[in-house]
PDB file of C-alpha atoms in Angstrom:
ATOM      1  CA  MET A   1       0.132  -0.136  -0.038  1.00 89.00           C
ATOM      2  CA  SER A   2       1.726   3.011  -1.028  1.00 96.00           C
ATOM      3  CA  ARG A   3       0.395   6.947   0.210  1.00 97.00           C
ATOM      4  CA  PHE A   4       0.371   9.682  -2.000  1.00 98.00           C
ATOM      5  CA  PHE A   5      -0.171  13.392  -1.256  1.00 98.00           C
ATOM      6  CA  ILE A   6      -2.338  15.713  -3.826  1.00 98.00           C
ATOM      7  CA  THR A   7      -1.651  19.099  -4.068  1.00 98.00           C
ATOM      8  CA  LEU A   8      -5.313  21.130  -5.279  1.00 98.00           C
ATOM      9  CA  ALA A   9      -6.750  24.632  -5.349  1.00 98.00           C
ATOM     10  CA  TYR A  10     -10.111  25.614  -5.580  1.00 98.00           C
ATOM     11  CA  ASN A  11     -12.847  28.203  -5.784  1.00 97.00           C
ATOM     12  CA  GLY A  12     -14.960  27.085  -3.136  1.00 96.00           C
ATOM     13  CA  LYS A  13     -17.936  29.565  -4.273  1.00 95.00           C
ATOM     14  CA  ASP A  14     -20.430  26.693  -5.277  1.00 95.00           C
ATOM     15  CA  TYR A  15     -19.117  23.930  -2.321  1.00 96.00           C
ATOM     16  CA  VAL A  16     -20.182  23.580   1.144  1.00 95.00           C
ATOM     17  CA  GLY A  17     -17.086  23.661   1.954  1.00 94.00           C
ATOM     18  CA  TRP A  18     -13.869  20.779   1.539  1.00 95.00           C
ATOM     19  CA  GLN A  19     -15.787  17.955   3.756  1.00 93.00           C
ATOM     20  CA  ILE A  20     -18.280  15.971   2.437  1.00 91.00           C
ATOM     21  CA  GLN A  21     -21.649  16.716   4.180  1.00 90.00           C
ATOM     22  CA  PRO A  22     -25.266  16.049   3.363  1.00 90.00           C
ATOM     23  CA  ASN A  23     -26.350  19.346   2.656  1.00 91.00           C
ATOM     24  CA  GLY A  24     -24.451  19.851  -0.638  1.00 94.00           C
ATOM     25  CA  GLU A  25     -21.491  19.012  -2.744  1.00 96.00           C
ATOM     26  CA  SER A  26     -18.283  19.479  -1.385  1.00 97.00           C
ATOM     27  CA  VAL A  27     -14.721  19.845  -2.950  1.00 97.00           C
ATOM     28  CA  GLN A  28     -13.561  16.455  -1.228  1.00 97.00           C
ATOM     29  CA  GLU A  29     -16.244  14.156  -2.531  1.00 97.00           C
ATOM     30  CA  VAL A  30     -15.797  15.874  -6.130  1.00 98.00           C
ATOM     31  CA  VAL A  31     -11.734  15.222  -6.257  1.00 98.00           C
ATOM     32  CA  GLN A  32     -12.734  11.780  -4.461  1.00 97.00           C
ATOM     33  CA  ASN A  33     -15.215  10.760  -6.836  1.00 97.00           C
ATOM     34  CA  ALA A  34     -12.755  11.833  -9.890  1.00 98.00           C
ATOM     35  CA  LEU A  35     -10.085   9.918  -8.578  1.00 97.00           C
ATOM     36  CA  SER A  36     -12.103   6.630  -8.319  1.00 97.00           C
ATOM     37  CA  ILE A  37     -13.074   6.468 -11.614  1.00 97.00           C
ATOM     38  CA  ILE A  38      -9.867   7.130 -13.288  1.00 97.00           C
ATOM     39  CA  LEU A  39      -7.576   5.201 -11.116  1.00 96.00           C
ATOM     40  CA  ARG A  40     -10.991   2.117 -11.120  1.00 95.00           C
ATOM     41  CA  GLY A  41     -10.567   1.723  -7.936  1.00 94.00           C
ATOM     42  CA  GLU A  42     -12.246   3.141  -4.594  1.00 94.00           C
ATOM     43  CA  ILE A  43     -10.469   6.106  -3.227  1.00 96.00           C
ATOM     44  CA  VAL A  44     -10.877   7.770   0.616  1.00 96.00           C
ATOM     45  CA  LEU A  45      -9.140  11.256   0.412  1.00 97.00           C
ATOM     46  CA  VAL A  46      -8.116  12.792   3.526  1.00 97.00           C
ATOM     47  CA  GLY A  47      -7.826  16.226   3.526  1.00 96.00           C
ATOM     48  CA  ALA A  48      -5.551  18.862   5.758  1.00 96.00           C
ATOM     49  CA  GLY A  49      -7.891  20.659   7.217  1.00 91.00           C
ATOM     50  CA  ARG A  50     -11.974  21.783   6.687  1.00 88.00           C
ATOM     51  CA  THR A  51     -12.353  24.932   4.771  1.00 91.00           C
ATOM     52  CA  ASP A  52     -15.818  26.163   5.309  1.00 90.00           C
ATOM     53  CA  ALA A  53     -18.742  26.868   2.675  1.00 92.00           C
ATOM     54  CA  GLY A  54     -17.641  29.462  -0.158  1.00 94.00           C
ATOM     55  CA  VAL A  55     -13.983  29.503   1.214  1.00 97.00           C
ATOM     56  CA  HIS A  56     -11.410  28.955  -1.490  1.00 97.00           C
ATOM     57  CA  ALA A  57      -7.808  27.335  -0.894  1.00 98.00           C
ATOM     58  CA  ARG A  58      -5.006  28.265  -3.234  1.00 97.00           C
ATOM     59  CA  LYS A  59      -3.295  25.241  -1.629  1.00 97.00           C
ATOM     60  CA  MET A  60      -4.574  22.419   0.144  1.00 98.00           C
ATOM     61  CA  ILE A  61      -3.076  18.514   0.549  1.00 98.00           C
ATOM     62  CA  ALA A  62      -4.997  15.363   0.823  1.00 98.00           C
ATOM     63  CA  HIS A  63      -3.643  12.143   0.876  1.00 98.00           C
ATOM     64  CA  PHE A  64      -4.966   8.908  -0.331  1.00 98.00           C
ATOM     65  CA  ASP A  65      -3.715   5.249  -0.066  1.00 97.00           C
ATOM     66  CA  TRP A  66      -3.240   2.930  -3.263  1.00 96.00           C
ATOM     67  CA  ASN A  67      -2.001  -0.876  -4.201  1.00 94.00           C
ATOM     68  CA  GLY A  68      -3.782  -1.195  -7.484  1.00 91.00           C
ATOM     69  CA  ILE A  69      -1.845  -0.770 -10.792  1.00 92.00           C
ATOM     70  CA  ALA A  70       1.041   1.909 -10.617  1.00 93.00           C
ATOM     71  CA  PHE A  71       0.091   5.440 -12.108  1.00 95.00           C
ATOM     72  CA  ASP A  72       2.493   7.696 -13.079  1.00 97.00           C
ATOM     73  CA  PRO A  73       1.579  10.764 -10.964  1.00 97.00           C
ATOM     74  CA  ASN A  74       2.304  13.587 -13.564  1.00 97.00           C
ATOM     75  CA  ASP A  75      -0.508  11.399 -16.245  1.00 98.00           C
ATOM     76  CA  LEU A  76      -3.156  11.283 -13.208  1.00 98.00           C
ATOM     77  CA  VAL A  77      -2.604  15.170 -12.516  1.00 98.00           C
ATOM     78  CA  PHE A  78      -3.120  15.538 -16.747  1.00 98.00           C
ATOM     79  CA  LYS A  79      -6.134  13.185 -16.616  1.00 98.00           C
ATOM     80  CA  LEU A  80      -7.927  14.913 -13.360  1.00 98.00           C
ATOM     81  CA  ASN A  81      -7.604  18.320 -14.752  1.00 98.00           C
ATOM     82  CA  GLY A  82      -9.265  17.338 -17.412  1.00 97.00           C
ATOM     83  CA  PHE A  83     -12.033  15.661 -15.543  1.00 97.00           C
ATOM     84  CA  LEU A  84     -12.655  17.924 -12.950  1.00 98.00           C
ATOM     85  CA  PRO A  85     -14.830  21.378 -13.163  1.00 97.00           C
ATOM     86  CA  ARG A  86     -13.233  24.537 -13.661  1.00 97.00           C
ATOM     87  CA  ASP A  87     -12.946  25.564 -10.168  1.00 97.00           C
ATOM     88  CA  ILE A  88     -10.821  22.848  -8.847  1.00 98.00           C
ATOM     89  CA  ALA A  89      -7.232  22.301 -10.316  1.00 98.00           C
ATOM     90  CA  VAL A  90      -4.508  19.677  -9.341  1.00 98.00           C
ATOM     91  CA  TYR A  91      -0.796  21.102  -9.491  1.00 98.00           C
ATOM     92  CA  ALA A  92       1.136  17.544  -7.915  1.00 98.00           C
ATOM     93  CA  ILE A  93       0.710  13.938  -6.672  1.00 98.00           C
ATOM     94  CA  ARG A  94       3.747  12.724  -4.629  1.00 97.00           C
ATOM     95  CA  GLU A  95       4.238   9.357  -3.255  1.00 97.00           C
ATOM     96  CA  VAL A  96       5.392  10.293   0.490  1.00 97.00           C
ATOM     97  CA  ASP A  97       6.036   8.039   3.845  1.00 97.00           C
ATOM     98  CA  ALA A  98       3.369   5.291   4.635  1.00 95.00           C
ATOM     99  CA  ARG A  99       3.123   6.978   8.455  1.00 96.00           C
ATOM    100  CA  ALA A 100       2.458  10.500   6.691  1.00 97.00           C
ATOM    101  CA  HIS A 101      -0.943  12.091   7.271  1.00 97.00           C
ATOM    102  CA  ALA A 102      -2.151  15.084   5.329  1.00 97.00           C
ATOM    103  CA  ARG A 103      -3.990  16.634   8.674  1.00 96.00           C
ATOM    104  CA  PHE A 104      -1.834  15.523  11.642  1.00 96.00           C
ATOM    105  CA  SER A 105       1.770  15.497   9.768  1.00 97.00           C
ATOM    106  CA  ALA A 106       1.464  19.486   8.935  1.00 97.00           C
ATOM    107  CA  SER A 107       3.644  21.662  10.917  1.00 97.00           C
ATOM    108  CA  SER A 108       1.870  25.042   9.607  1.00 97.00           C
ATOM    109  CA  ARG A 109      -0.883  26.612   8.253  1.00 98.00           C
ATOM    110  CA  THR A 110      -1.173  30.026   6.483  1.00 98.00           C
ATOM    111  CA  TYR A 111      -4.367  31.613   5.734  1.00 98.00           C
ATOM    112  CA  LYS A 112      -4.935  35.076   3.753  1.00 98.00           C
ATOM    113  CA  TYR A 113      -8.150  37.234   3.968  1.00 98.00           C
ATOM    114  CA  PHE A 114      -8.610  39.266   0.978  1.00 98.00           C
ATOM    115  CA  ILE A 115     -10.543  43.142   1.570  1.00 98.00           C
ATOM    116  CA  THR A 116     -11.188  45.623  -0.767  1.00 97.00           C
ATOM    117  CA  LEU A 117     -12.424  49.244  -0.559  1.00 97.00           C
ATOM    118  CA  ARG A 118     -13.465  49.838  -4.028  1.00 96.00           C
ATOM    119  CA  LYS A 119     -16.304  47.957  -5.815  1.00 95.00           C
ATOM    120  CA  ASP A 120     -15.181  45.786  -8.227  1.00 93.00           C
ATOM    121  CA  PRO A 121     -17.932  43.842 -10.608  1.00 94.00           C
ATOM    122  CA  PHE A 122     -15.544  40.792 -11.455  1.00 93.00           C
ATOM    123  CA  LEU A 123     -14.081  39.906  -8.103  1.00 92.00           C
ATOM    124  CA  PHE A 124     -17.158  40.923  -5.783  1.00 91.00           C
ATOM    125  CA  ASP A 125     -17.170  37.206  -5.088  1.00 92.00           C
ATOM    126  CA  LEU A 126     -13.437  37.033  -3.900  1.00 96.00           C
ATOM    127  CA  LYS A 127     -12.893  39.580  -1.592  1.00 97.00           C
ATOM    128  CA  TYR A 128     -14.800  41.356   1.232  1.00 98.00           C
ATOM    129  CA  ARG A 129     -15.468  44.427   0.062  1.00 97.00           C
ATOM    130  CA  ILE A 130     -15.997  47.261   3.102  1.00 97.00           C
ATOM    131  CA  PHE A 131     -17.259  50.734   2.981  1.00 96.00           C
ATOM    132  CA  TYR A 132     -14.781  52.357   5.495  1.00 96.00           C
ATOM    133  CA  THR A 133     -10.978  52.815   5.266  1.00 96.00           C
ATOM    134  CA  PRO A 134      -9.660  51.052   8.937  1.00 97.00           C
ATOM    135  CA  ASP A 135      -7.140  51.763  10.697  1.00 97.00           C
ATOM    136  CA  ILE A 136      -4.236  49.421   9.288  1.00 97.00           C
ATOM    137  CA  GLU A 137      -1.847  50.481  12.608  1.00 97.00           C
ATOM    138  CA  LYS A 138      -4.237  49.391  15.525  1.00 98.00           C
ATOM    139  CA  MET A 139      -5.153  46.426  13.562  1.00 98.00           C
ATOM    140  CA  ASN A 140      -1.708  45.301  13.393  1.00 98.00           C
ATOM    141  CA  CYS A 141      -1.231  45.878  17.271  1.00 98.00           C
ATOM    142  CA  CYS A 142      -3.938  43.734  18.153  1.00 98.00           C
ATOM    143  CA  ALA A 143      -2.630  41.091  15.527  1.00 98.00           C
ATOM    144  CA  GLN A 144       0.400  40.718  17.496  1.00 98.00           C
ATOM    145  CA  ILE A 145      -1.366  40.247  20.641  1.00 98.00           C
ATOM    146  CA  LEU A 146      -2.564  36.916  19.037  1.00 98.00           C
ATOM    147  CA  LYS A 147       0.793  35.679  19.492  1.00 97.00           C
ATOM    148  CA  GLU A 148       0.652  35.896  23.379  1.00 97.00           C
ATOM    149  CA  TYR A 149      -1.915  33.564  23.543  1.00 97.00           C
ATOM    150  CA  THR A 150      -2.908  29.878  23.129  1.00 97.00           C
ATOM    151  CA  ASP A 151      -6.790  29.225  23.878  1.00 96.00           C
ATOM    152  CA  PHE A 152      -9.048  30.885  20.923  1.00 96.00           C
ATOM    153  CA  THR A 153     -12.284  29.776  22.451  1.00 95.00           C
ATOM    154  CA  SER A 154     -13.566  33.404  21.418  1.00 96.00           C
ATOM    155  CA  PHE A 155     -12.888  32.743  17.893  1.00 96.00           C
ATOM    156  CA  SER A 156     -13.949  29.141  17.729  1.00 93.00           C
ATOM    157  CA  LYS A 157     -17.642  28.082  16.272  1.00 83.00           C
ATOM    158  CA  LEU A 158     -19.546  26.644  18.994  1.00 73.00           C
ATOM    159  CA  HIS A 159     -20.638  23.171  19.543  1.00 61.00           C
ATOM    160  CA  THR A 160     -17.828  21.632  17.384  1.00 63.00           C
ATOM    161  CA  ASP A 161     -16.295  18.256  18.052  1.00 65.00           C
ATOM    162  CA  VAL A 162     -12.443  19.326  18.606  1.00 71.00           C
ATOM    163  CA  LYS A 163     -10.882  18.185  21.900  1.00 78.00           C
ATOM    164  CA  THR A 164      -8.873  21.304  22.826  1.00 87.00           C
ATOM    165  CA  ASN A 165      -9.110  25.129  21.465  1.00 90.00           C
ATOM    166  CA  PHE A 166      -5.392  25.880  21.773  1.00 95.00           C
ATOM    167  CA  CYS A 167      -3.409  27.227  18.892  1.00 96.00           C
ATOM    168  CA  ASN A 168       0.105  28.293  18.446  1.00 97.00           C
ATOM    169  CA  ILE A 169       0.119  31.313  16.172  1.00 98.00           C
ATOM    170  CA  THR A 170       3.274  32.239  14.750  1.00 97.00           C
ATOM    171  CA  ASP A 171       2.445  35.182  12.670  1.00 98.00           C
ATOM    172  CA  ALA A 172      -0.444  37.565  12.225  1.00 98.00           C
ATOM    173  CA  TYR A 173      -0.379  40.405  10.131  1.00 98.00           C
ATOM    174  CA  TRP A 174      -2.082  43.241   7.958  1.00 98.00           C
ATOM    175  CA  GLU A 175      -0.635  44.663   4.525  1.00 98.00           C
ATOM    176  CA  ARG A 176      -1.829  46.962   1.935  1.00 97.00           C
ATOM    177  CA  VAL A 177      -1.765  46.000  -1.417  1.00 96.00           C
ATOM    178  CA  GLY A 178      -2.197  48.727  -3.849  1.00 93.00           C
ATOM    179  CA  GLU A 179      -4.626  51.517  -3.423  1.00 93.00           C
ATOM    180  CA  TYR A 180      -7.726  49.733  -2.551  1.00 95.00           C
ATOM    181  CA  ASP A 181      -7.089  46.410  -1.105  1.00 97.00           C
ATOM    182  CA  LEU A 182      -5.891  44.748   2.835  1.00 98.00           C
ATOM    183  CA  VAL A 183      -4.611  41.513   3.430  1.00 98.00           C
ATOM    184  CA  PHE A 184      -4.473  39.287   6.480  1.00 98.00           C
ATOM    185  CA  THR A 185      -2.035  36.903   6.342  1.00 98.00           C
ATOM    186  CA  ILE A 186      -1.941  34.245   9.670  1.00 98.00           C
ATOM    187  CA  THR A 187       0.114  30.972  10.193  1.00 98.00           C
ATOM    188  CA  ALA A 188      -0.072  28.973  13.128  1.00 98.00           C
ATOM    189  CA  ASP A 189       0.028  25.061  13.519  1.00 96.00           C
ATOM    190  CA  ARG A 190      -3.586  24.532  13.764  1.00 95.00           C
ATOM    191  CA  PHE A 191      -6.750  26.428  13.178  1.00 95.00           C
ATOM    192  CA  LEU A 192     -10.219  26.259  14.782  1.00 94.00           C
ATOM    193  CA  ARG A 193     -13.540  26.077  12.955  1.00 91.00           C
ATOM    194  CA  ASN A 194     -14.652  29.823  11.923  1.00 93.00           C
ATOM    195  CA  MET A 195     -11.452  30.895  14.059  1.00 96.00           C
ATOM    196  CA  VAL A 196     -10.091  33.185  11.001  1.00 97.00           C
ATOM    197  CA  ARG A 197     -13.302  34.631   9.929  1.00 97.00           C
ATOM    198  CA  ALA A 198     -13.860  35.666  13.549  1.00 97.00           C
ATOM    199  CA  ILE A 199     -10.608  36.799  14.231  1.00 98.00           C
ATOM    200  CA  VAL A 200     -10.702  39.240  11.105  1.00 98.00           C
ATOM    201  CA  GLY A 201     -14.027  40.379  12.013  1.00 97.00           C
ATOM    202  CA  THR A 202     -13.109  41.666  15.224  1.00 98.00           C
ATOM    203  CA  LEU A 203     -10.023  43.206  14.053  1.00 98.00           C
ATOM    204  CA  LEU A 204     -11.949  45.292  11.757  1.00 98.00           C
ATOM    205  CA  GLU A 205     -14.055  46.366  14.807  1.00 97.00           C
ATOM    206  CA  VAL A 206     -10.596  47.429  15.821  1.00 98.00           C
ATOM    207  CA  GLY A 207      -9.943  49.402  12.772  1.00 98.00           C
ATOM    208  CA  ARG A 208     -12.874  51.198  12.939  1.00 97.00           C
ATOM    209  CA  GLY A 209     -12.375  52.090  16.192  1.00 96.00           C
ATOM    210  CA  ARG A 210     -14.989  50.200  18.533  1.00 97.00           C
ATOM    211  CA  LEU A 211     -12.536  48.504  20.010  1.00 97.00           C
ATOM    212  CA  ASP A 212      -8.899  48.936  21.329  1.00 96.00           C
ATOM    213  CA  GLU A 213      -5.964  46.703  22.667  1.00 97.00           C
ATOM    214  CA  ASN A 214      -7.308  46.046  26.097  1.00 97.00           C
ATOM    215  CA  ASP A 215     -11.020  45.651  24.464  1.00 97.00           C
ATOM    216  CA  PHE A 216      -9.130  43.030  22.159  1.00 97.00           C
ATOM    217  CA  ARG A 217      -7.550  41.064  24.975  1.00 97.00           C
ATOM    218  CA  ARG A 218     -10.196  41.006  27.011  1.00 97.00           C
ATOM    219  CA  ILE A 219     -12.326  39.363  24.448  1.00 97.00           C
ATOM    220  CA  ILE A 220      -9.538  36.459  23.890  1.00 97.00           C
ATOM    221  CA  GLU A 221      -9.999  35.841  27.594  1.00 97.00           C
ATOM    222  CA  ALA A 222     -13.191  35.911  28.063  1.00 96.00           C
ATOM    223  CA  LYS A 223     -13.116  32.037  26.370  1.00 95.00           C
ATOM    224  CA  ASP A 224     -16.661  33.093  24.870  1.00 94.00           C
ATOM    225  CA  ARG A 225     -17.463  33.364  20.841  1.00 93.00           C
ATOM    226  CA  ARG A 226     -20.698  35.774  22.075  1.00 92.00           C
ATOM    227  CA  SER A 227     -17.657  38.483  23.473  1.00 94.00           C
ATOM    228  CA  ALA A 228     -15.679  38.745  19.704  1.00 95.00           C
ATOM    229  CA  GLY A 229     -17.116  40.213  16.592  1.00 93.00           C
ATOM    230  CA  THR A 230     -19.001  39.283  13.855  1.00 95.00           C
ATOM    231  CA  SER A 231     -17.324  36.594  11.102  1.00 96.00           C
ATOM    232  CA  ALA A 232     -16.263  38.471   7.981  1.00 97.00           C
ATOM    233  CA  PRO A 233     -17.676  36.507   4.969  1.00 96.00           C
ATOM    234  CA  GLY A 234     -16.364  33.324   3.838  1.00 96.00           C
ATOM    235  CA  TYR A 235     -15.455  34.388   0.341  1.00 96.00           C
ATOM    236  CA  GLY A 236     -12.757  36.643   1.278  1.00 97.00           C
ATOM    237  CA  LEU A 237     -10.568  33.873   3.182  1.00 98.00           C
ATOM    238  CA  TYR A 238      -7.799  31.390   1.389  1.00 98.00           C
ATOM    239  CA  LEU A 239      -6.211  28.560   2.679  1.00 98.00           C
ATOM    240  CA  HIS A 240      -2.747  29.692   1.165  1.00 98.00           C
ATOM    241  CA  ASP A 241      -0.056  27.235   2.315  1.00 98.00           C
ATOM    242  CA  ILE A 242       0.523  24.034   4.278  1.00 98.00           C
ATOM    243  CA  VAL A 243       4.334  23.056   5.615  1.00 98.00           C
ATOM    244  CA  TYR A 244       4.815  19.342   6.321  1.00 98.00           C
ATOM    245  CA  PRO A 245       8.456  18.072   7.879  1.00 97.00           C
ATOM    246  CA  GLU A 246      10.912  16.767   5.118  1.00 96.00           C
ATOM    247  CA  TRP A 247      10.519  13.232   6.725  1.00 96.00           C
ATOM    248  CA  VAL A 248       7.355  13.523   4.876  1.00 97.00           C
ATOM    249  CA  PHE A 249       8.779  13.081   1.440  1.00 95.00           C
ATOM    250  CA  GLN A 250      11.729  11.092   2.314  1.00 92.00           C
ATOM    251  CA  ILE A 251      10.309   7.496   0.981  1.00 83.00           C
ATOM    252  CA  GLY A 252      12.036   4.175   1.847  1.00 66.00           C
ATOM    253  CA  ASP A 253      14.103   5.830   4.495  1.00 54.00           C
TER     254      ASP A 253
END
């Protein structure tokens, strides 16, 4: 039995998220079915994480096991891209260590959230438009505070099945891109459901002058989702990168 990592990207607009759900079509379901048809065997995909409905991914990693007839990874990438819809793209398939796990072996994940101050008829469902100019310096001051904490219950969706709300955030910052756009980048070892969107929504309240640094600390320390701001819409959020330790890619060592 060999294990493979598949690297893909998708526009999440028309999906209920990455994970298979009973209430609509998921990215996992579409890619899993395509792999099963092309390889002529039942494939089960395990993703590096769960993106919510409407959220995009510039880089998602998933793994699957295969003990059938050997295939050429580049050829399989080509066939998948011809089979999959235009809003899902496969970039690479690579054999990995049999112990490697797309979710549990990842050492870090990076998300980006895109905001625009200008009405754009072409990108309205890919960036979150706001109607004010936030104070980016104040938002960055509070973004740095995130690295001082590990319990992010205040930014987690309620009633999830996770065992802990602890995350280690190593980077979090806002930057201006051109005249009209803002991008928030955040990196951590793991993320809770709805966490990034809740953080963005709360930081935007800071940018509007409705919260200050002391308020932001109180929100985190409250460990209560009701104390934080409204979550930003899913369509502005992108899973940007996933990093793994080197041993994952060392076959036969």
